[in-house]
Amino acid sequence: MSTRTITIYDTTLRDGAQGEGISFSSADKVRIAERLDAFGVHYIEGGWPGSNPKDLDFFGAVAARKFKHAKISAFGSTRRAKIKCAHDPQVDALVKAGTPVVTLVGKTWSLHVAEVLRTTPAENLAMIADTVRYFKQLGKEVIYDAEHFFDGYKDDPRYALATLKAAQDAGADVVVLCDTNGGYLPAEVGPITAAVRKALKCSVGIHTHNDSGLAVANALAAVEQGASQVQGTINGYGERTGNCNLMSVIPCLVLKMGVACGIPKENLRHLRELSLFVDDLANVRHDIKQPFVGASAFAHKGGIHVNAVEKVARSYEHIAPEVVGNRRRVLVSELSGRSNVLMKAHELGVVLDKDAPEVRDILHQLKQLEHAGYEFEAADASFHILVKKLLKRHKPFFNLLGYRVIMDKYGDNGRSIVEASVKLSVRGEVVHTAAEGDGPVNALDSAFRQALLKFYPSIAAVRLVDYKVRILDSQTGTAAKTRVMIESTDGNEIWGTIGVSDNIIEASWEALVDSVEYKLFKDEQKR
Ligand SMILES: [Zn+2]
């Protein structure tokens, strides 16, 4: 067991969000950052404020939050050629992000210096040194990402090292070697990392892309040669074929190399959950073949007696699946499901024994719902309500008497108008409200909220922050099902709910009801 600690630097929210089909709302980003923090990563890169002004929203939203482990980093580049840092708007946006850490990307490769920056090698060194020094003087921790490092090193090792030294001498805390094009082999990354370590005094990190399918292998090769920071993304999201997948590199470091990376073995059990959570928020179908965390990662074809399979399965598995929160698929182990149920029950103030009949009922119901298309990884509020219902602890805040959604559109270019009406009984009183909206869900949400407002004024603070629809594969040969996921906030907390139905409006209604009930339940608990 080695004594050094590797720091894990997550760039899902910046480099990961550059992946095709990946996009996160500000609310998603905050939820992901909170999960990453709870999991135990050291750094969370939130975005590039200079290139994407929307990212400033995220930095504003996290500024007031307390993170247990993670430091939030803002990403930006070295100053432009021939101007002062103080006059560079991109540098200024980075200052405005107000993060404790900044990550600066700069050029290593003389080809890029001449062709892309159109400046001299000497000016590039000054740009690196000035910008690093500028942020050090502001009291920030500075991580320097050396773009195209390996290409630059192969082309001109002396200049490539000079760029790193410029960053180091200006006070950079870590210099990170980037395989930006993702083309290198572990047999090259290892020795080059060793050479850099020899030439420098400061810590060295590694940032790899997966264009040759080797991002994880390359990161591990660098760690073997003394790199002490690994940058990557959840599920390997990222441009082209993606970045180094933290879902693989973390278990490799901890379980196979015996290298501490600040993530306790206990938390490793949440690895699969974290992977699914981020997929759900990105609205990406989970890759069942993903190493460690995929549904097939420990699936064995059955057909043999269960006991025999258990013996055989062990000899066919590289690690015990539970260690990363996964499970063997033949021998349906319900251990992780059970502890999840027990934890939720505990939150509700119910102490259950793990063998209690209620736990079995909940697991049974959960399986049926999952089969029907529900996923609760990101719909924690719906899961909460489900457990409450099954424990017979749920008392409804209202009864639905009916709802109706009408849409009118006249002519090709006519505006469409959607009107929804909702009829509820609340505390013995019947309320009937109607509202218009941009679309059916919006109209239904407004009418629903209006109906409840008189009885539950705190509902006024609740807003929908995101709405995601996914058509599920038809398994029954009948109509495909629609899954709706809603994220809501009351300004303090953000929670997720889910609805599944053949009908998109019914699925949305289900998710809306859970969202409101969760808020009312939380309020009741506070009183
Ligand atoms: Zn990158």
Coordinates of C-alpha atoms and ligand atoms in Angstrom, one line a residue:
M1 CA 0.0 0.0 0.0
S2 CA 1.5 3.3 -1.1
T3 CA 1.2 6.2 1.2
R4 CA 0.7 9.0 -1.3
T5 CA -2.8 10.4 -2.2
I6 CA -4.0 11.0 -5.6
T7 CA -6.5 13.9 -6.0
I8 CA -9.5 13.4 -8.2
Y9 CA -10.5 16.3 -10.4
D10 CA -13.9 16.0 -12.0
T11 CA -14.6 17.9 -15.2
T12 CA -18.0 16.4 -16.0
L13 CA -19.6 19.8 -15.9
R14 CA -17.1 21.4 -18.3
D15 CA -15.2 18.9 -20.5
G16 CA -18.0 16.3 -20.0
A17 CA -20.7 18.7 -21.1
Q18 CA -18.8 19.1 -24.5
G19 CA -19.9 15.5 -25.3
E20 CA -22.4 15.0 -28.1
G21 CA -25.9 14.9 -26.7
I22 CA -24.9 16.0 -23.2
S23 CA -26.3 19.1 -21.7
F24 CA -27.0 20.1 -18.1
S25 CA -29.3 22.9 -16.8
S26 CA -27.9 25.0 -14.0
A27 CA -30.0 23.1 -11.5
D28 CA -28.6 19.8 -12.8
K29 CA -25.1 21.1 -12.4
V30 CA -25.7 22.0 -8.8
R31 CA -27.2 18.6 -8.0
I32 CA -24.3 16.9 -9.7
A33 CA -21.8 19.0 -7.8
E34 CA -23.5 18.1 -4.5
R35 CA -23.3 14.4 -5.3
L36 CA -19.7 14.6 -6.4
D37 CA -18.9 16.3 -3.1
A38 CA -20.7 13.7 -1.1
F39 CA -18.9 11.0 -3.0
G40 CA -15.6 12.5 -2.1
V41 CA -13.9 14.0 -5.2
H42 CA -11.4 16.8 -4.4
Y43 CA -12.1 19.2 -7.3
I44 CA -15.2 20.0 -9.3
E45 CA -14.7 22.1 -12.4
G46 CA -18.0 24.0 -12.9
G47 CA -17.5 25.5 -16.3
W48 CA -15.8 28.1 -18.5
P49 CA -17.2 31.5 -17.5
G50 CA -15.3 33.3 -20.2
S51 CA -16.7 31.3 -23.1
N52 CA -20.1 30.5 -21.7
P53 CA -21.7 33.3 -19.7
K54 CA -24.4 30.8 -18.5
D55 CA -21.7 29.1 -16.4
L56 CA -21.6 32.2 -14.2
D57 CA -25.1 31.2 -13.0
F58 CA -23.7 28.0 -11.7
F59 CA -20.8 29.7 -9.9
G60 CA -23.3 32.2 -8.3
A61 CA -25.5 29.3 -7.2
V62 CA -22.7 27.3 -5.5
A63 CA -21.0 30.3 -4.0
A64 CA -23.2 30.2 -0.9
R65 CA -23.1 26.4 -0.6
K66 CA -20.9 24.6 1.8
F67 CA -19.1 21.6 0.3
K68 CA -17.7 19.0 2.6
H69 CA -14.7 17.8 0.5
A70 CA -14.7 19.3 -2.9
K71 CA -13.3 22.7 -4.0
I72 CA -15.0 24.3 -7.0
S73 CA -12.9 25.3 -9.9
A74 CA -13.5 27.7 -12.8
F75 CA -11.8 27.0 -16.1
G76 CA -10.2 29.5 -18.4
S77 CA -7.3 30.1 -20.6
T78 CA -4.1 32.1 -20.2
R79 CA -4.4 35.8 -21.2
R80 CA -4.4 36.9 -24.8
A81 CA -1.2 37.8 -26.5
K82 CA 0.2 41.3 -25.9
I83 CA -2.3 42.6 -23.3
K84 CA -2.3 42.7 -19.5
C85 CA -4.3 40.2 -17.5
A86 CA -6.3 43.0 -16.0
H87 CA -7.5 44.1 -19.5
D88 CA -8.5 40.6 -20.7
P89 CA -12.3 40.1 -20.5
Q90 CA -11.9 36.3 -20.4
V91 CA -9.5 36.5 -17.4
D92 CA -11.9 39.0 -15.8
A93 CA -14.9 36.5 -16.2
L94 CA -12.7 33.9 -14.4
V95 CA -12.1 36.3 -11.5
K96 CA -15.8 37.1 -11.3
A97 CA -16.6 33.3 -10.9
G98 CA -15.2 33.8 -7.4
T99 CA -14.0 30.3 -7.0
P100 CA -11.2 29.2 -4.6
V101 CA -9.5 27.3 -7.5
V102 CA -8.9 28.3 -11.1
T103 CA -7.7 26.0 -13.8
L104 CA -5.8 27.7 -16.6
V105 CA -5.2 26.1 -20.0
G106 CA -2.2 27.1 -22.0
K107 CA -0.3 26.1 -25.1
T108 CA 2.6 23.7 -25.1
W109 CA 3.0 22.9 -28.7
S110 CA 5.0 25.4 -30.8
L111 CA 2.8 24.5 -33.8
H112 CA -0.2 25.8 -31.9
V113 CA 1.6 28.8 -30.6
A114 CA 2.5 29.9 -34.2
E115 CA -0.6 28.8 -36.0
V116 CA -3.5 29.2 -33.5
L117 CA -2.2 31.9 -31.2
R118 CA -0.2 33.6 -34.0
T119 CA 2.4 34.7 -31.5
T120 CA 6.0 34.0 -30.5
P121 CA 7.2 31.2 -28.2
A122 CA 8.5 33.8 -25.8
E123 CA 5.2 35.6 -25.6
N124 CA 3.4 32.3 -25.0
L125 CA 5.7 31.7 -22.0
A126 CA 5.0 35.2 -20.7
M127 CA 1.2 34.6 -21.1
I128 CA 1.4 31.5 -19.0
A129 CA 3.6 33.0 -16.3
D130 CA 1.6 36.3 -16.1
T131 CA -1.8 34.6 -15.8
V132 CA -0.7 32.1 -13.2
R133 CA 0.9 34.8 -11.2
Y134 CA -2.2 37.0 -11.5
F135 CA -4.4 34.4 -9.9
K136 CA -1.8 33.5 -7.3
Q137 CA -1.7 37.1 -6.3
L138 CA -5.5 37.0 -5.9
G139 CA -5.0 34.1 -3.4
K140 CA -6.3 31.3 -5.6
E141 CA -5.1 27.8 -5.9
V142 CA -4.0 27.5 -9.6
I143 CA -4.0 24.3 -11.6
Y144 CA -2.2 24.7 -15.0
D145 CA -3.5 22.4 -17.8
A146 CA -0.9 22.0 -20.5
E147 CA -2.9 21.5 -23.7
H148 CA -1.5 19.1 -26.3
F149 CA 1.3 18.4 -23.9
F150 CA 2.4 15.1 -25.3
D151 CA 2.3 16.3 -28.9
G152 CA 4.3 19.4 -27.9
Y153 CA 6.8 17.3 -26.0
K154 CA 7.4 14.9 -28.9
D155 CA 7.9 17.9 -31.2
D156 CA 10.1 19.9 -29.0
P157 CA 10.7 18.6 -25.5
R158 CA 12.7 21.6 -24.4
Y159 CA 10.0 24.1 -25.2
A160 CA 7.3 21.9 -23.8
L161 CA 9.1 21.7 -20.5
A162 CA 9.8 25.4 -20.6
T163 CA 6.0 26.1 -20.6
L164 CA 5.5 23.9 -17.5
K165 CA 8.4 25.6 -15.8
A166 CA 6.9 29.0 -16.6
A167 CA 3.7 27.9 -14.8
Q168 CA 5.6 26.3 -11.9
D169 CA 7.9 29.3 -11.3
A170 CA 4.9 31.6 -11.3
G171 CA 3.4 29.6 -8.5
A172 CA 1.1 27.0 -10.1
D173 CA 0.1 24.4 -7.5
V174 CA -0.2 21.6 -10.1
V175 CA 0.8 21.3 -13.8
V176 CA -1.4 18.9 -15.7
L177 CA -0.2 17.0 -18.8
C178 CA -3.1 16.8 -21.3
D179 CA -3.4 14.3 -24.1
T180 CA -5.9 16.6 -25.8
N181 CA -6.2 14.6 -29.0
G182 CA -6.3 11.3 -27.1
G183 CA -3.8 9.6 -29.4
Y184 CA -1.1 8.3 -27.1
L185 CA -0.2 4.9 -25.7
P186 CA 0.5 4.0 -22.0
A187 CA 4.1 3.1 -23.2
E188 CA 4.6 6.8 -24.2
V189 CA 2.6 8.5 -21.4
G190 CA 4.5 6.7 -18.6
P191 CA 8.1 7.6 -19.6
I192 CA 7.1 11.2 -20.6
T193 CA 5.4 11.7 -17.2
A194 CA 8.5 10.4 -15.5
A195 CA 10.7 12.8 -17.4
V196 CA 8.5 15.7 -16.4
R197 CA 8.5 14.7 -12.8
K198 CA 12.3 14.7 -12.9
A199 CA 12.4 18.2 -14.4
L200 CA 9.9 19.8 -12.1
K201 CA 9.4 20.4 -8.4
C202 CA 5.7 20.9 -8.3
S203 CA 2.9 18.3 -8.5
V204 CA 2.0 16.8 -11.8
G205 CA -1.5 15.8 -13.0
I206 CA -2.9 13.9 -16.0
H207 CA -5.8 14.7 -18.3
T208 CA -6.5 12.1 -21.0
H209 CA -9.0 11.7 -23.8
N210 CA -10.3 8.3 -25.0
D211 CA -9.8 8.5 -28.8
S212 CA -7.7 5.3 -28.7
G213 CA -9.8 3.7 -26.0
L214 CA -6.9 4.2 -23.6
A215 CA -7.8 7.2 -21.5
V216 CA -8.0 5.2 -18.3
A217 CA -4.9 3.2 -19.1
N218 CA -2.9 6.3 -19.9
A219 CA -4.0 8.0 -16.6
L220 CA -2.9 4.9 -14.7
A221 CA 0.4 4.9 -16.5
A222 CA 1.0 8.5 -15.5
V223 CA 0.0 7.7 -11.9
E224 CA 2.6 4.9 -11.8
Q225 CA 5.2 7.4 -12.8
G226 CA 4.3 9.8 -10.1
A227 CA 1.4 11.9 -11.3
S228 CA -0.7 12.9 -8.3
Q229 CA -3.8 14.3 -9.8
V230 CA -6.2 12.5 -12.2
Q231 CA -8.7 14.5 -14.2
G232 CA -11.8 12.8 -15.7
T233 CA -15.5 12.7 -16.0
I234 CA -18.4 10.6 -14.8
N235 CA -19.2 7.9 -17.3
G236 CA -16.4 9.2 -19.5
Y237 CA -18.5 11.9 -21.0
G238 CA -16.6 14.3 -23.2
E239 CA -15.9 15.5 -26.7
R240 CA -15.6 12.9 -29.5
T241 CA -15.1 9.5 -27.7
G242 CA -15.0 11.1 -24.3
N243 CA -12.6 11.7 -21.4
C244 CA -10.9 9.5 -18.9
N245 CA -13.8 7.7 -17.1
L246 CA -13.7 8.3 -13.4
M247 CA -16.1 5.3 -12.9
S248 CA -13.2 3.1 -14.0
V249 CA -10.1 5.0 -12.9
I250 CA -11.3 5.4 -9.3
P251 CA -11.9 1.7 -8.6
C252 CA -8.6 0.8 -10.4
L253 CA -6.7 3.2 -8.2
V254 CA -8.3 2.1 -5.0
L255 CA -8.9 -1.6 -5.5
K256 CA -6.1 -2.6 -7.9
M257 CA -3.3 -0.2 -7.3
G258 CA -3.9 0.3 -3.6
V259 CA -3.5 4.1 -4.1
A260 CA -5.6 6.3 -1.8
C261 CA -7.6 8.9 -3.7
G262 CA -9.5 10.5 -0.8
I263 CA -12.6 8.4 -1.6
P264 CA -13.3 6.0 1.3
K265 CA -14.0 2.4 0.3
E266 CA -17.4 2.8 1.9
N267 CA -18.2 5.5 -0.7
L268 CA -17.1 3.3 -3.5
R269 CA -20.3 1.4 -2.9
H270 CA -22.1 4.4 -4.3
L271 CA -20.2 4.3 -7.6
R272 CA -22.9 2.7 -9.7
E273 CA -25.6 4.9 -8.1
L274 CA -23.5 8.0 -9.0
S275 CA -23.1 6.8 -12.6
L276 CA -26.9 6.3 -13.0
F277 CA -27.7 9.6 -11.3
V278 CA -25.6 11.5 -13.7
D279 CA -26.9 9.6 -16.7
D280 CA -30.4 10.3 -15.6
L281 CA -29.8 14.1 -15.3
A282 CA -28.0 14.1 -18.7
N283 CA -31.0 12.1 -20.1
V284 CA -28.5 9.6 -21.5
R285 CA -29.3 5.9 -21.7
H286 CA -27.2 4.0 -19.3
D287 CA -24.4 1.9 -21.0
I288 CA -25.0 -1.6 -19.7
K289 CA -21.5 -2.6 -20.8
Q290 CA -19.7 0.1 -18.8
P291 CA -16.9 -1.5 -16.7
F292 CA -17.6 -1.7 -12.9
V293 CA -21.0 0.1 -13.0
G294 CA -22.9 -1.2 -16.0
A295 CA -25.8 -3.5 -15.5
S296 CA -23.9 -6.3 -17.4
A297 CA -20.6 -5.8 -15.6
F298 CA -21.3 -8.7 -13.3
A299 CA -24.0 -10.5 -15.3
H300 CA -23.6 -14.2 -15.7
K301 CA -25.7 -16.3 -18.0
G302 CA -27.8 -18.6 -15.8
G303 CA -29.0 -22.1 -16.4
I304 CA -27.0 -23.8 -13.6
H305 CA -28.2 -24.3 -10.0
V306 CA -27.9 -21.1 -8.1
N307 CA -25.5 -22.5 -5.5
A308 CA -23.2 -23.7 -8.2
V309 CA -23.4 -20.4 -10.0
E310 CA -22.4 -18.6 -6.9
K311 CA -19.2 -20.6 -6.6
V312 CA -18.5 -20.3 -10.3
A313 CA -19.4 -16.6 -10.5
R314 CA -16.8 -15.7 -7.9
S315 CA -14.1 -17.4 -9.9
Y316 CA -15.3 -15.5 -13.0
E317 CA -15.4 -12.0 -11.4
H318 CA -12.4 -9.6 -11.1
I319 CA -13.9 -8.0 -8.0
A320 CA -16.9 -8.5 -5.8
P321 CA -19.7 -6.4 -7.4
E322 CA -21.0 -5.0 -4.1
V323 CA -17.8 -3.2 -3.6
V324 CA -18.8 -0.7 -6.4
G325 CA -22.5 -0.9 -5.6
N326 CA -23.2 -3.3 -8.5
R327 CA -24.6 -6.8 -8.2
R328 CA -24.3 -10.2 -9.7
R329 CA -27.2 -10.7 -12.0
V330 CA -27.8 -14.4 -11.6
L331 CA -27.8 -14.5 -7.9
V332 CA -30.1 -11.5 -7.4
S333 CA -28.4 -10.0 -4.4
E334 CA -30.8 -7.5 -2.8
L335 CA -28.2 -6.2 -0.4
S336 CA -27.9 -2.7 -1.9
G337 CA -31.6 -2.4 -2.4
R338 CA -32.2 -3.3 1.1
S339 CA -29.8 -0.8 2.6
N340 CA -31.3 1.9 0.4
V341 CA -34.8 1.1 1.7
L342 CA -33.6 1.1 5.3
M343 CA -31.9 4.4 4.9
K344 CA -35.0 6.1 3.5
A345 CA -37.2 4.6 6.2
H346 CA -34.8 5.9 8.7
E347 CA -35.1 9.4 7.2
L348 CA -38.8 9.1 7.6
G349 CA -38.3 8.3 11.3
V350 CA -39.1 4.6 11.0
V351 CA -36.7 2.1 12.3
L352 CA -36.9 -1.2 10.4
D353 CA -35.0 -4.4 10.8
K354 CA -33.3 -5.4 7.5
D355 CA -35.4 -8.6 7.5
A356 CA -38.7 -6.9 8.4
P357 CA -41.6 -7.9 6.1
E358 CA -42.1 -4.3 5.1
V359 CA -38.6 -4.2 3.6
R360 CA -39.4 -7.2 1.5
D361 CA -42.7 -5.6 0.3
I362 CA -40.9 -2.4 -0.7
L363 CA -38.3 -4.3 -2.6
H364 CA -40.9 -6.3 -4.4
Q365 CA -42.8 -3.2 -5.3
L366 CA -39.6 -1.5 -6.4
K367 CA -38.8 -4.3 -8.7
Q368 CA -42.2 -4.1 -10.4
L369 CA -41.9 -0.4 -10.8
E370 CA -38.5 -0.6 -12.3
H371 CA -39.8 -3.2 -14.7
A372 CA -42.5 -0.8 -15.7
G373 CA -39.9 1.8 -16.5
Y374 CA -39.4 3.8 -13.3
E375 CA -35.9 4.7 -12.2
F376 CA -35.4 6.3 -8.8
E377 CA -31.7 7.2 -8.9
A378 CA -32.4 10.8 -9.7
A379 CA -36.1 10.8 -8.5
D380 CA -35.3 10.7 -4.8
A381 CA -38.4 12.6 -3.9
S382 CA -40.6 10.0 -5.6
F383 CA -38.8 7.2 -3.9
H384 CA -39.3 8.9 -0.6
I385 CA -43.0 9.1 -1.2
L386 CA -43.2 5.6 -2.4
V387 CA -41.5 4.3 0.8
K388 CA -43.9 6.4 2.8
K389 CA -46.9 4.9 1.0
L390 CA -45.7 1.4 1.4
L391 CA -45.1 1.9 5.1
K392 CA -48.7 3.3 5.3
R393 CA -47.3 6.5 6.6
H394 CA -48.6 8.6 3.7
K395 CA -51.6 10.7 4.2
P396 CA -52.6 12.6 1.0
F397 CA -52.7 16.4 1.2
F398 CA -55.6 16.4 -1.3
N399 CA -57.8 14.1 -3.4
L400 CA -58.0 14.4 -7.1
L401 CA -61.5 14.6 -8.4
G402 CA -60.4 15.1 -12.0
Y403 CA -58.4 17.1 -14.5
R404 CA -58.8 18.1 -18.1
V405 CA -56.4 19.5 -20.7
I406 CA -57.7 21.1 -23.9
M407 CA -55.6 22.4 -26.7
D408 CA -56.8 24.7 -29.5
K409 CA -55.1 25.6 -32.7
Y410 CA -56.6 27.2 -35.8
G411 CA -54.9 27.4 -39.1
D412 CA -51.3 26.6 -40.1
N413 CA -49.8 29.7 -38.4
G414 CA -52.2 30.0 -35.6
R415 CA -51.0 30.2 -32.0
S416 CA -51.9 27.1 -30.0
I417 CA -53.6 27.7 -26.7
V418 CA -53.6 25.1 -24.0
E419 CA -56.0 25.3 -21.1
A420 CA -56.0 22.9 -18.1
S421 CA -58.5 22.6 -15.3
V422 CA -58.1 20.7 -12.1
K423 CA -60.7 19.7 -9.5
L424 CA -59.5 18.6 -6.1
S425 CA -60.9 18.1 -2.7
V426 CA -58.8 19.6 0.1
R427 CA -59.7 19.2 3.7
G428 CA -63.3 18.5 2.8
E429 CA -63.6 21.5 0.4
V430 CA -63.9 21.1 -3.3
V431 CA -61.8 23.5 -5.4
H432 CA -61.9 23.8 -9.2
T433 CA -59.4 25.9 -11.0
A434 CA -58.3 26.6 -14.6
A435 CA -55.2 28.0 -16.1
E436 CA -53.6 28.6 -19.5
G437 CA -50.0 27.7 -20.4
D438 CA -47.4 27.3 -23.2
G439 CA -48.0 23.6 -23.2
P440 CA -50.1 21.0 -21.5
V441 CA -47.7 20.4 -18.6
N442 CA -47.2 24.0 -17.9
A443 CA -51.0 24.7 -17.9
L444 CA -51.7 21.7 -15.7
D445 CA -49.0 22.7 -13.3
S446 CA -50.4 26.3 -13.0
A447 CA -54.0 25.1 -12.4
F448 CA -52.8 22.5 -9.9
R449 CA -50.8 25.0 -7.9
Q450 CA -53.7 27.6 -7.9
A451 CA -56.0 25.0 -6.5
L452 CA -53.6 24.3 -3.6
L453 CA -52.3 27.7 -2.8
K454 CA -55.1 28.7 -0.5
F455 CA -54.5 25.7 1.7
Y456 CA -50.8 25.5 1.4
P457 CA -49.2 28.9 0.8
S458 CA -45.7 27.6 0.7
I459 CA -46.4 26.0 -2.7
A460 CA -46.0 29.5 -4.1
A461 CA -42.2 29.2 -3.7
V462 CA -41.9 26.0 -5.8
R463 CA -40.8 26.2 -9.3
L464 CA -40.1 23.6 -12.0
V465 CA -36.5 23.9 -13.0
D466 CA -36.3 21.0 -15.5
Y467 CA -38.6 18.7 -17.4
K468 CA -37.3 15.7 -19.3
V469 CA -39.2 13.2 -21.4
R470 CA -37.9 9.8 -22.5
I471 CA -39.8 7.3 -24.6
L472 CA -39.0 3.9 -23.3
D473 CA -38.6 0.9 -25.5
S474 CA -41.8 -1.0 -25.8
Q475 CA -41.3 -4.4 -24.0
T476 CA -44.8 -5.6 -24.2
G477 CA -45.4 -5.1 -27.9
T478 CA -48.1 -2.5 -27.1
A479 CA -47.7 1.3 -27.0
A480 CA -44.3 2.6 -25.9
K481 CA -44.3 4.2 -22.4
T482 CA -43.3 7.7 -21.7
R483 CA -41.1 8.6 -18.7
V484 CA -41.2 12.1 -17.4
M485 CA -38.7 13.4 -14.9
I486 CA -39.2 16.8 -13.2
E487 CA -36.8 18.8 -11.1
S488 CA -38.3 21.3 -8.7
T489 CA -36.9 23.8 -6.3
D490 CA -38.2 26.0 -3.5
G491 CA -35.0 28.1 -3.5
N492 CA -33.2 26.0 -1.0
E493 CA -33.5 22.4 -2.0
I494 CA -33.7 20.8 -5.5
W495 CA -35.6 17.5 -5.8
G496 CA -36.4 15.1 -8.6
T497 CA -39.7 13.2 -9.3
I498 CA -40.8 10.7 -11.9
G499 CA -43.9 9.5 -13.6
V500 CA -44.4 6.7 -16.2
S501 CA -47.4 6.1 -18.3
D502 CA -48.6 5.4 -21.8
N503 CA -49.8 8.9 -21.8
I504 CA -47.4 11.8 -21.5
I505 CA -49.8 14.0 -19.6
E506 CA -50.6 11.4 -17.1
A507 CA -46.9 10.7 -16.6
S508 CA -46.3 14.4 -16.1
W509 CA -49.2 14.7 -13.7
E510 CA -47.8 11.8 -11.6
A511 CA -44.4 13.6 -11.4
L512 CA -46.1 17.0 -10.6
V513 CA -48.1 15.4 -7.7
D514 CA -45.0 13.8 -6.2
S515 CA -43.1 17.1 -6.5
V516 CA -45.8 19.0 -4.6
E517 CA -46.4 16.3 -2.0
Y518 CA -42.7 16.1 -1.3
K519 CA -42.6 19.9 -0.6
L520 CA -45.6 19.7 1.7
F521 CA -44.2 16.7 3.5
K522 CA -40.9 18.5 4.1
D523 CA -42.7 21.5 5.4
E524 CA -44.8 19.4 7.8
Q525 CA -41.6 17.7 9.1
K526 CA -40.1 21.1 9.9
R527 CA -43.0 22.1 12.0
Ligands
ZN1 ZN -10.0 17.8 -22.2

